[in-house]
Each structure stands twice: as C-alpha cells, then as structure tokens.
PDB file of C-alpha atoms and ligand atoms in Angstrom:
ATOM      1  CA  MET A   1      22.945  27.278 -52.906  1.00  0.00           C
ATOM      2  CA  LYS A   2      20.635  29.390 -50.894  1.00  0.00           C
ATOM      3  CA  ILE A   3      17.430  29.836 -52.907  1.00  0.00           C
ATOM      4  CA  ALA A   4      14.499  32.059 -51.986  1.00  0.00           C
ATOM      5  CA  ILE A   5      10.894  30.879 -52.837  1.00  0.00           C
ATOM      6  CA  MET A   6       8.300  33.422 -52.384  1.00  0.00           C
ATOM      7  CA  GLY A   7       4.559  33.949 -53.050  1.00  0.00           C
ATOM      8  CA  ALA A   8       2.206  36.762 -52.143  1.00  0.00           C
ATOM      9  CA  MET A   9      -0.459  34.820 -50.456  1.00  0.00           C
ATOM     10  CA  ARG A  10      -0.406  31.886 -47.871  1.00  0.00           C
ATOM     11  CA  GLU A  11      -2.210  29.772 -50.464  1.00  0.00           C
ATOM     12  CA  GLU A  12       0.780  30.212 -52.933  1.00  0.00           C
ATOM     13  CA  ILE A  13       3.502  28.867 -50.595  1.00  0.00           C
ATOM     14  CA  ASP A  14       1.414  26.376 -48.588  1.00  0.00           C
ATOM     15  CA  PRO A  15       1.814  23.659 -51.087  1.00  0.00           C
ATOM     16  CA  ILE A  16       5.712  24.190 -50.941  1.00  0.00           C
ATOM     17  CA  LEU A  17       5.671  23.960 -47.196  1.00  0.00           C
ATOM     18  CA  ALA A  18       3.577  20.854 -47.321  1.00  0.00           C
ATOM     19  CA  ALA A  19       6.040  19.183 -49.829  1.00  0.00           C
ATOM     20  CA  LEU A  20       8.882  20.051 -47.407  1.00  0.00           C
ATOM     21  CA  GLY A  21       7.305  18.561 -44.315  1.00  0.00           C
ATOM     22  CA  GLU A  22      10.130  19.869 -41.972  1.00  0.00           C
ATOM     23  CA  TYR A  23      11.172  23.542 -41.514  1.00  0.00           C
ATOM     24  CA  THR A  24      12.013  26.129 -38.967  1.00  0.00           C
ATOM     25  CA  SER A  25      10.437  29.568 -38.874  1.00  0.00           C
ATOM     26  CA  GLU A  26      11.438  33.108 -37.964  1.00  0.00           C
ATOM     27  CA  GLU A  27       9.604  36.358 -37.856  1.00  0.00           C
ATOM     28  CA  HIS A  28      11.183  39.520 -39.298  1.00  0.00           C
ATOM     29  CA  ALA A  29       9.763  42.751 -40.755  1.00  0.00           C
ATOM     30  CA  GLY A  30       6.287  41.595 -40.631  1.00  0.00           C
ATOM     31  CA  ASN A  31       6.598  38.275 -42.485  1.00  0.00           C
ATOM     32  CA  VAL A  32       7.356  34.633 -41.242  1.00  0.00           C
ATOM     33  CA  PHE A  33      10.346  33.326 -43.100  1.00  0.00           C
ATOM     34  CA  TYR A  34      10.680  29.493 -43.306  1.00  0.00           C
ATOM     35  CA  SER A  35      13.949  27.715 -43.515  1.00  0.00           C
ATOM     36  CA  ALA A  36      14.539  24.172 -44.834  1.00  0.00           C
ATOM     37  CA  GLN A  37      16.925  21.927 -46.700  1.00  0.00           C
ATOM     38  CA  TYR A  38      15.577  20.427 -49.887  1.00  0.00           C
ATOM     39  CA  ALA A  39      17.533  18.648 -52.719  1.00  0.00           C
ATOM     40  CA  GLY A  40      20.874  19.672 -51.541  1.00  0.00           C
ATOM     41  CA  HIS A  41      19.880  23.421 -51.274  1.00  0.00           C
ATOM     42  CA  GLU A  42      19.212  25.600 -48.413  1.00  0.00           C
ATOM     43  CA  LEU A  43      15.732  27.213 -48.932  1.00  0.00           C
ATOM     44  CA  VAL A  44      14.205  30.352 -47.531  1.00  0.00           C
ATOM     45  CA  ILE A  45      10.358  30.501 -48.034  1.00  0.00           C
ATOM     46  CA  ALA A  46       7.834  33.377 -47.284  1.00  0.00           C
ATOM     47  CA  TYR A  47       4.577  35.010 -48.588  1.00  0.00           C
ATOM     48  CA  SER A  48       4.767  38.656 -48.652  1.00  0.00           C
ATOM     49  CA  LYS A  49       1.202  39.735 -48.662  1.00  0.00           C
ATOM     50  CA  ILE A  50      -0.391  41.306 -51.797  1.00  0.00           C
ATOM     51  CA  GLY A  51       1.157  44.016 -53.934  1.00  0.00           C
ATOM     52  CA  LYS A  52       4.291  45.697 -54.864  1.00  0.00           C
ATOM     53  CA  VAL A  53       5.268  47.404 -51.590  1.00  0.00           C
ATOM     54  CA  PHE A  54       4.964  44.175 -49.560  1.00  0.00           C
ATOM     55  CA  SER A  55       6.671  41.907 -52.077  1.00  0.00           C
ATOM     56  CA  ALA A  56       9.678  44.272 -52.352  1.00  0.00           C
ATOM     57  CA  ILE A  57      10.221  44.197 -48.482  1.00  0.00           C
ATOM     58  CA  THR A  58       9.952  40.358 -48.492  1.00  0.00           C
ATOM     59  CA  ALA A  59      12.345  39.864 -51.466  1.00  0.00           C
ATOM     60  CA  SER A  60      14.855  42.500 -49.920  1.00  0.00           C
ATOM     61  CA  VAL A  61      14.789  40.768 -46.683  1.00  0.00           C
ATOM     62  CA  MET A  62      15.425  37.448 -48.241  1.00  0.00           C
ATOM     63  CA  ILE A  63      18.417  38.570 -50.013  1.00  0.00           C
ATOM     64  CA  GLU A  64      19.925  40.967 -47.482  1.00  0.00           C
ATOM     65  CA  ARG A  65      19.194  39.109 -44.150  1.00  0.00           C
ATOM     66  CA  PHE A  66      18.822  35.417 -45.287  1.00  0.00           C
ATOM     67  CA  GLY A  67      21.409  35.564 -48.031  1.00  0.00           C
ATOM     68  CA  ALA A  68      19.271  34.242 -50.855  1.00  0.00           C
ATOM     69  CA  GLN A  69      21.555  33.722 -53.941  1.00  0.00           C
ATOM     70  CA  ALA A  70      18.593  33.228 -56.455  1.00  0.00           C
ATOM     71  CA  LEU A  71      14.797  33.750 -55.919  1.00  0.00           C
ATOM     72  CA  LEU A  72      12.012  31.897 -57.447  1.00  0.00           C
ATOM     73  CA  PHE A  73       8.396  33.450 -57.382  1.00  0.00           C
ATOM     74  CA  SER A  74       5.520  30.903 -57.320  1.00  0.00           C
ATOM     75  CA  GLY A  75       1.820  32.089 -57.701  1.00  0.00           C
ATOM     76  CA  VAL A  76      -1.240  32.789 -59.770  1.00  0.00           C
ATOM     77  CA  ALA A  77      -2.112  35.445 -62.307  1.00  0.00           C
ATOM     78  CA  GLY A  78      -4.755  36.747 -64.447  1.00  0.00           C
ATOM     79  CA  GLY A  79      -4.369  35.518 -68.112  1.00  0.00           C
ATOM     80  CA  ILE A  80      -4.473  38.099 -70.840  1.00  0.00           C
ATOM     81  CA  GLY A  81      -3.858  36.113 -74.179  1.00  0.00           C
ATOM     82  CA  LYS A  82      -6.684  34.152 -75.527  1.00  0.00           C
ATOM     83  CA  GLU A  83      -4.457  30.976 -75.540  1.00  0.00           C
ATOM     84  CA  LEU A  84      -3.938  31.139 -71.761  1.00  0.00           C
ATOM     85  CA  LYS A  85      -6.620  28.955 -69.880  1.00  0.00           C
ATOM     86  CA  ILE A  86      -7.224  28.626 -66.152  1.00  0.00           C
ATOM     87  CA  GLY A  87      -4.632  26.288 -64.734  1.00  0.00           C
ATOM     88  CA  ASP A  88      -1.776  26.969 -67.645  1.00  0.00           C
ATOM     89  CA  LEU A  89       1.758  27.964 -66.547  1.00  0.00           C
ATOM     90  CA  ILE A  90       3.476  30.968 -67.587  1.00  0.00           C
ATOM     91  CA  MET A  91       7.035  32.131 -66.969  1.00  0.00           C
ATOM     92  CA  ALA A  92       7.930  35.757 -67.136  1.00  0.00           C
ATOM     93  CA  SER A  93      10.500  36.628 -69.861  1.00  0.00           C
ATOM     94  CA  ALA A  94      10.261  40.298 -68.618  1.00  0.00           C
ATOM     95  CA  LEU A  95       8.126  42.153 -66.208  1.00  0.00           C
ATOM     96  CA  CYS A  96       6.817  45.761 -65.988  1.00  0.00           C
ATOM     97  CA  GLN A  97       4.751  47.974 -63.793  1.00  0.00           C
ATOM     98  CA  HIS A  98       1.477  48.736 -65.579  1.00  0.00           C
ATOM     99  CA  ASP A  99       0.477  51.236 -63.065  1.00  0.00           C
ATOM    100  CA  VAL A 100       3.413  53.774 -63.136  1.00  0.00           C
ATOM    101  CA  ASP A 101       2.461  56.822 -65.083  1.00  0.00           C
ATOM    102  CA  ILE A 102       4.508  59.938 -65.382  1.00  0.00           C
ATOM    103  CA  THR A 103       3.530  60.339 -69.017  1.00  0.00           C
ATOM    104  CA  ALA A 104       2.924  63.957 -68.022  1.00  0.00           C
ATOM    105  CA  PHE A 105       6.633  64.309 -68.557  1.00  0.00           C
ATOM    106  CA  GLY A 106       6.830  62.676 -71.728  1.00  0.00           C
ATOM    107  CA  HIS A 107       7.994  59.266 -70.392  1.00  0.00           C
ATOM    108  CA  PRO A 108       6.279  56.027 -71.664  1.00  0.00           C
ATOM    109  CA  TYR A 109       4.088  54.324 -69.399  1.00  0.00           C
ATOM    110  CA  GLY A 110       5.798  51.993 -66.738  1.00  0.00           C
ATOM    111  CA  PHE A 111       8.842  54.087 -67.071  1.00  0.00           C
ATOM    112  CA  ILE A 112      10.963  55.580 -63.973  1.00  0.00           C
ATOM    113  CA  PRO A 113      13.893  57.690 -64.772  1.00  0.00           C
ATOM    114  CA  GLU A 114      17.212  55.711 -64.308  1.00  0.00           C
ATOM    115  CA  GLY A 115      15.069  52.502 -64.628  1.00  0.00           C
ATOM    116  CA  SER A 116      13.607  50.657 -67.610  1.00  0.00           C
ATOM    117  CA  VAL A 117       9.955  49.719 -68.479  1.00  0.00           C
ATOM    118  CA  MET A 118      10.897  46.033 -68.643  1.00  0.00           C
ATOM    119  CA  ILE A 119      13.027  43.841 -66.460  1.00  0.00           C
ATOM    120  CA  GLU A 120      14.219  40.529 -67.813  1.00  0.00           C
ATOM    121  CA  THR A 121      14.316  37.423 -65.707  1.00  0.00           C
ATOM    122  CA  ASP A 122      17.413  35.219 -65.520  1.00  0.00           C
ATOM    123  CA  SER A 123      17.764  33.433 -68.901  1.00  0.00           C
ATOM    124  CA  ASP A 124      19.583  30.310 -67.328  1.00  0.00           C
ATOM    125  CA  LEU A 125      16.487  29.780 -65.034  1.00  0.00           C
ATOM    126  CA  ARG A 126      14.277  30.080 -67.996  1.00  0.00           C
ATOM    127  CA  SER A 127      16.143  27.582 -69.977  1.00  0.00           C
ATOM    128  CA  LEU A 128      16.098  25.158 -67.022  1.00  0.00           C
ATOM    129  CA  ALA A 129      12.409  25.738 -66.840  1.00  0.00           C
ATOM    130  CA  ALA A 130      11.714  24.942 -70.546  1.00  0.00           C
ATOM    131  CA  GLU A 131      13.710  21.703 -70.012  1.00  0.00           C
ATOM    132  CA  ILE A 132      11.689  20.675 -66.939  1.00  0.00           C
ATOM    133  CA  ALA A 133       8.393  21.338 -68.769  1.00  0.00           C
ATOM    134  CA  VAL A 134       9.320  19.048 -71.538  1.00  0.00           C
ATOM    135  CA  ASP A 135      10.523  16.272 -69.085  1.00  0.00           C
ATOM    136  CA  MET A 136       7.155  16.729 -66.892  1.00  0.00           C
ATOM    137  CA  GLY A 137       5.023  16.905 -70.199  1.00  0.00           C
ATOM    138  CA  VAL A 138       3.489  20.165 -69.255  1.00  0.00           C
ATOM    139  CA  GLU A 139       2.980  23.248 -71.512  1.00  0.00           C
ATOM    140  CA  LEU A 140       4.930  26.232 -70.231  1.00  0.00           C
ATOM    141  CA  TYR A 141       4.158  29.607 -71.766  1.00  0.00           C
ATOM    142  CA  GLU A 142       6.680  32.453 -71.619  1.00  0.00           C
ATOM    143  CA  GLY A 143       5.772  36.094 -72.052  1.00  0.00           C
ATOM    144  CA  ILE A 144       5.554  39.475 -70.447  1.00  0.00           C
ATOM    145  CA  ILE A 145       3.973  39.815 -67.019  1.00  0.00           C
ATOM    146  CA  ALA A 146       2.504  43.186 -66.047  1.00  0.00           C
ATOM    147  CA  THR A 147       2.388  44.152 -62.360  1.00  0.00           C
ATOM    148  CA  GLY A 148       0.322  46.657 -60.618  1.00  0.00           C
ATOM    149  CA  ASP A 149      -1.420  47.428 -57.365  1.00  0.00           C
ATOM    150  CA  GLN A 150      -4.807  46.475 -58.752  1.00  0.00           C
ATOM    151  CA  PHE A 151      -6.813  43.352 -59.132  1.00  0.00           C
ATOM    152  CA  VAL A 152      -7.866  43.632 -62.647  1.00  0.00           C
ATOM    153  CA  ALA A 153     -11.395  42.518 -63.233  1.00  0.00           C
ATOM    154  CA  SER A 154     -12.168  44.389 -66.426  1.00  0.00           C
ATOM    155  CA  SER A 155     -12.030  43.559 -70.095  1.00  0.00           C
ATOM    156  CA  GLU A 156     -11.179  47.367 -70.925  1.00  0.00           C
ATOM    157  CA  ARG A 157      -8.239  47.674 -68.276  1.00  0.00           C
ATOM    158  CA  LYS A 158      -6.887  44.172 -69.482  1.00  0.00           C
ATOM    159  CA  ALA A 159      -7.115  45.148 -73.099  1.00  0.00           C
ATOM    160  CA  TRP A 160      -5.236  48.504 -72.270  1.00  0.00           C
ATOM    161  CA  ILE A 161      -2.404  46.499 -70.432  1.00  0.00           C
ATOM    162  CA  GLU A 162      -2.094  44.044 -73.273  1.00  0.00           C
ATOM    163  CA  LYS A 163      -1.658  46.855 -76.026  1.00  0.00           C
ATOM    164  CA  THR A 164       0.515  49.154 -73.896  1.00  0.00           C
ATOM    165  CA  PHE A 165       2.989  46.458 -72.751  1.00  0.00           C
ATOM    166  CA  ASN A 166       2.449  43.486 -75.049  1.00  0.00           C
ATOM    167  CA  ALA A 167       1.705  41.576 -71.813  1.00  0.00           C
ATOM    168  CA  ASP A 168       0.494  38.054 -71.605  1.00  0.00           C
ATOM    169  CA  ALA A 169      -0.539  37.908 -68.025  1.00  0.00           C
ATOM    170  CA  LEU A 170      -1.004  40.289 -65.118  1.00  0.00           C
ATOM    171  CA  GLU A 171      -0.641  40.122 -61.214  1.00  0.00           C
ATOM    172  CA  MET A 172       0.416  42.244 -58.392  1.00  0.00           C
ATOM    173  CA  GLU A 173       4.102  41.373 -57.207  1.00  0.00           C
ATOM    174  CA  GLY A 174       6.156  40.233 -60.063  1.00  0.00           C
ATOM    175  CA  ALA A 175       7.758  43.515 -61.249  1.00  0.00           C
ATOM    176  CA  SER A 176       8.540  44.614 -57.754  1.00  0.00           C
ATOM    177  CA  VAL A 177      10.341  41.548 -57.012  1.00  0.00           C
ATOM    178  CA  ALA A 178      12.189  41.804 -60.302  1.00  0.00           C
ATOM    179  CA  CYS A 179      13.224  45.388 -59.370  1.00  0.00           C
ATOM    180  CA  VAL A 180      14.620  44.346 -56.155  1.00  0.00           C
ATOM    181  CA  CYS A 181      16.594  41.245 -57.470  1.00  0.00           C
ATOM    182  CA  HIS A 182      17.880  43.226 -60.480  1.00  0.00           C
ATOM    183  CA  ASN A 183      19.195  45.986 -58.140  1.00  0.00           C
ATOM    184  CA  PHE A 184      20.792  43.275 -55.766  1.00  0.00           C
ATOM    185  CA  SER A 185      22.146  41.520 -58.930  1.00  0.00           C
ATOM    186  CA  ILE A 186      20.373  38.106 -57.882  1.00  0.00           C
ATOM    187  CA  PRO A 187      19.036  35.821 -60.639  1.00  0.00           C
ATOM    188  CA  PHE A 188      15.285  35.434 -60.276  1.00  0.00           C
ATOM    189  CA  PHE A 189      12.395  33.526 -61.929  1.00  0.00           C
ATOM    190  CA  VAL A 190       8.740  34.279 -61.915  1.00  0.00           C
ATOM    191  CA  LEU A 191       6.125  31.581 -62.440  1.00  0.00           C
ATOM    192  CA  ARG A 192       2.487  31.955 -62.393  1.00  0.00           C
ATOM    193  CA  ALA A 193      -0.364  29.604 -63.023  1.00  0.00           C
ATOM    194  CA  ILE A 194      -3.471  31.251 -64.470  1.00  0.00           C
ATOM    195  CA  SER A 195      -6.415  31.457 -61.861  1.00  0.00           C
ATOM    196  CA  ASP A 196      -8.772  33.856 -64.041  1.00  0.00           C
ATOM    197  CA  THR A 197      -8.649  35.858 -67.091  1.00  0.00           C
ATOM    198  CA  ALA A 198      -8.792  39.359 -65.505  1.00  0.00           C
ATOM    199  CA  ASP A 199     -12.217  40.288 -66.949  1.00  0.00           C
ATOM    200  CA  GLY A 200     -15.661  40.692 -65.245  1.00  0.00           C
ATOM    201  CA  GLU A 201     -15.463  37.018 -63.865  1.00  0.00           C
ATOM    202  CA  ALA A 202     -12.110  37.455 -62.481  1.00  0.00           C
ATOM    203  CA  GLY A 203     -13.215  37.671 -58.789  1.00  0.00           C
ATOM    204  CA  ILE A 204     -15.375  34.530 -58.922  1.00  0.00           C
ATOM    205  CA  ASP A 205     -12.749  32.639 -60.957  1.00  0.00           C
ATOM    206  CA  PHE A 206      -9.804  33.640 -58.704  1.00  0.00           C
ATOM    207  CA  ASP A 207     -11.743  32.287 -55.678  1.00  0.00           C
ATOM    208  CA  ALA A 208     -12.615  29.106 -57.264  1.00  0.00           C
ATOM    209  CA  PHE A 209      -9.062  28.502 -58.886  1.00  0.00           C
ATOM    210  CA  LEU A 210      -6.631  30.052 -56.433  1.00  0.00           C
ATOM    211  CA  GLN A 211      -5.675  26.840 -54.595  1.00  0.00           C
ATOM    212  CA  SER A 212      -5.614  24.486 -57.513  1.00  0.00           C
ATOM    213  CA  SER A 213      -3.519  26.952 -59.639  1.00  0.00           C
ATOM    214  CA  ALA A 214      -1.255  27.742 -56.886  1.00  0.00           C
ATOM    215  CA  GLN A 215      -0.489  23.987 -56.451  1.00  0.00           C
ATOM    216  CA  VAL A 216       0.318  23.666 -60.166  1.00  0.00           C
ATOM    217  CA  SER A 217       2.801  26.528 -60.021  1.00  0.00           C
ATOM    218  CA  ALA A 218       4.385  25.234 -56.608  1.00  0.00           C
ATOM    219  CA  LYS A 219       4.874  21.634 -57.986  1.00  0.00           C
ATOM    220  CA  PHE A 220       6.844  23.213 -60.842  1.00  0.00           C
ATOM    221  CA  ILE A 221       8.995  25.400 -58.729  1.00  0.00           C
ATOM    222  CA  LEU A 222      10.008  22.321 -56.510  1.00  0.00           C
ATOM    223  CA  GLU A 223      11.142  20.498 -59.636  1.00  0.00           C
ATOM    224  CA  MET A 224      13.264  23.519 -60.563  1.00  0.00           C
ATOM    225  CA  VAL A 225      14.855  23.706 -57.122  1.00  0.00           C
ATOM    226  CA  LYS A 226      15.627  19.867 -57.604  1.00  0.00           C
ATOM    227  CA  ARG A 227      17.464  20.592 -60.797  1.00  0.00           C
ATOM    228  CA  ILE A 228      19.336  23.933 -60.067  1.00  0.00           C
ATOM    229  CA  GLY A 229      22.885  23.365 -60.176  1.00  0.00           C
ATOM    230  CA  ASP A 230      22.844  20.094 -61.964  1.00  0.00           C
TER     231      ASP A 230
HETATM  232  C1  4EZ B   1      -1.968  39.141 -57.160  1.00  0.00           C
HETATM  233  N1  4EZ B   1      -2.760  38.068 -57.360  1.00  0.00           N
HETATM  234  C2  4EZ B   1      -4.101  38.232 -56.949  1.00  0.00           C
HETATM  235  C3  4EZ B   1      -4.327  38.641 -55.449  1.00  0.00           C
HETATM  236  C4  4EZ B   1      -5.800  38.755 -55.190  1.00  0.00           C
HETATM  237  C5  4EZ B   1      -7.492  38.969 -53.408  1.00  0.00           C
HETATM  238  C6  4EZ B   1      -7.629  39.101 -51.977  1.00  0.00           C
HETATM  239  C7  4EZ B   1      -2.477  37.324 -58.566  1.00  0.00           C
HETATM  240  C8  4EZ B   1      -3.822  37.707 -59.639  1.00  0.00           C
HETATM  241  C9  4EZ B   1      -4.102  38.814 -60.101  1.00  0.00           C
HETATM  242  N2  4EZ B   1      -3.757  40.070 -59.766  1.00  0.00           N
HETATM  243  C10 4EZ B   1      -4.575  36.735 -60.087  1.00  0.00           C
HETATM  244  N3  4EZ B   1      -5.460  37.252 -60.713  1.00  0.00           N
HETATM  245  C11 4EZ B   1      -5.174  38.571 -60.883  1.00  0.00           C
HETATM  246  C12 4EZ B   1      -5.921  39.537 -61.446  1.00  0.00           C
HETATM  247  N4  4EZ B   1      -6.883  39.347 -62.352  1.00  0.00           N
HETATM  248  N5  4EZ B   1      -5.416  40.928 -61.388  1.00  0.00           N
HETATM  249  C13 4EZ B   1      -4.430  41.008 -60.459  1.00  0.00           C
HETATM  250  O1  4EZ B   1      -0.533  38.916 -57.568  1.00  0.00           O
HETATM  251  C14 4EZ B   1      -6.215  39.146 -53.834  1.00  0.00           C
END
C-alpha cells in the first residue's frame, strides 16, 4: 500500500526520515517529497509548511501525483483540556476549522455550505492506533482537533475554541488535510503530541518542546505503518 506521511514543519518529519535512513527525493509544487520503502509499504513523506493552505496543497499532491492510498499526519499541537500535558499524544476523532466564520448568514462557526463543521478520521486507523498504544504502553487520547491559521497563545481564544467546538487540541493543518482526504475519499489519521497549552506561555513552550514532542508523534506513526494491513 502507498502511504503518505505528512507534517507541517521540517522538525515534524525529520525523525521519520532519520528512522528510514534511505530515501529518494523529488521537488514538486513548492515541496520536497521523499519516497522510501518501509515495512512492506511504499511511503511518500513531506512537510507542507505551516497552515491550512500549504497543507492542503501538499496533501492533494500526495494523493493526485504520488498515488497515496492513505494519509497519516504527524506533528505537534496546543493542548486544550486540562488532562493534556506537554508530550501527551492525541489522535483526532474529528477535525474542524475554528477560524471559519460566516455566522452573519446564520451558519454555525466552522461551517461552509455543502460541507460540514466536523470531518471524521478513519475509524479503522483509529482502532489500530488504540491497539498500538496498549502494546507500546503509552497513553493515547482521542478528541476533536480544531485547526485555524493562527498560533493560539491566549487563554481567551483557547477557551472560545473549546466552548464552540468542544475541542481538545488545536493546530494549523489538520482540518485542511482532513478536507482534502475526505474529498478524495482517502482514509486519513491525524496524530499530534502536545508541545504547549495554547496560553500566554505557548510561544516559549512551543520552542522548547517542538523537537521532543515531534519525536513522540513520529515514533508512534512509524509503529502504525508497520501494522497497517496486518
Ligand atoms: C501548527 N503548529 C504550530 C506551528 C508554529 C511557529 C513558527 C502546531 C501547534 C500550534 N498551532 C502547536 N501549538 C500550537 C498553538 N498553540 N496554536 C496553533 O500546526 C509555527
């Protein structure tokens, strides 16, 4: 099976490339796409750059040009719920765009006509992840991830996102990648390790924990690749 692994930042895919050792690379549409064989699968790996637009381009290219049949996102996120600590893993049950606002027309926050506020991730990939978490002896949270083109570093904005979408974590690419995969009917999975808690300290924490949390997420994603199709 051809599996896409994507991150937003170089730091989010570097641990994956390091684990693979050997890969080829090819430039297209402003990204570098790495190809490798791993655990009996063909992989295409890339980081998109930050935000919904860049991540939508990258996911689309992975599917349309590279023939990805499933997509796994690995990266870091800001934690919302009190139980989520820096370094903890959360998989998205569903994702939404917290910065979409056409409420002037009576629509709910996050809604775009002919779309839906929430897009669910693939339930088979979620079940597989839950099994792997047990086997690895790591705690894996599951919840709603809210995406927007903002680095959230404010308790007020964070509280609004939690209240409005019942979200557990927030980041800047998940929902756009979900939208692409949903529209191409490609099963997808979004995993994030917490790098900060999206409050006044978020910038400082993010810089301090980006690498270590990205590594936690990448390690788990590689375990998933090993067990896809078992
Ligand atoms: C976006 N990613 C952060 C990119 C930050 C700095 C140059 C994840 C993330 C995040 N996104 C971690 N913490 C976040 C937060 N508090 N708000 C938004 O996906 C780029």
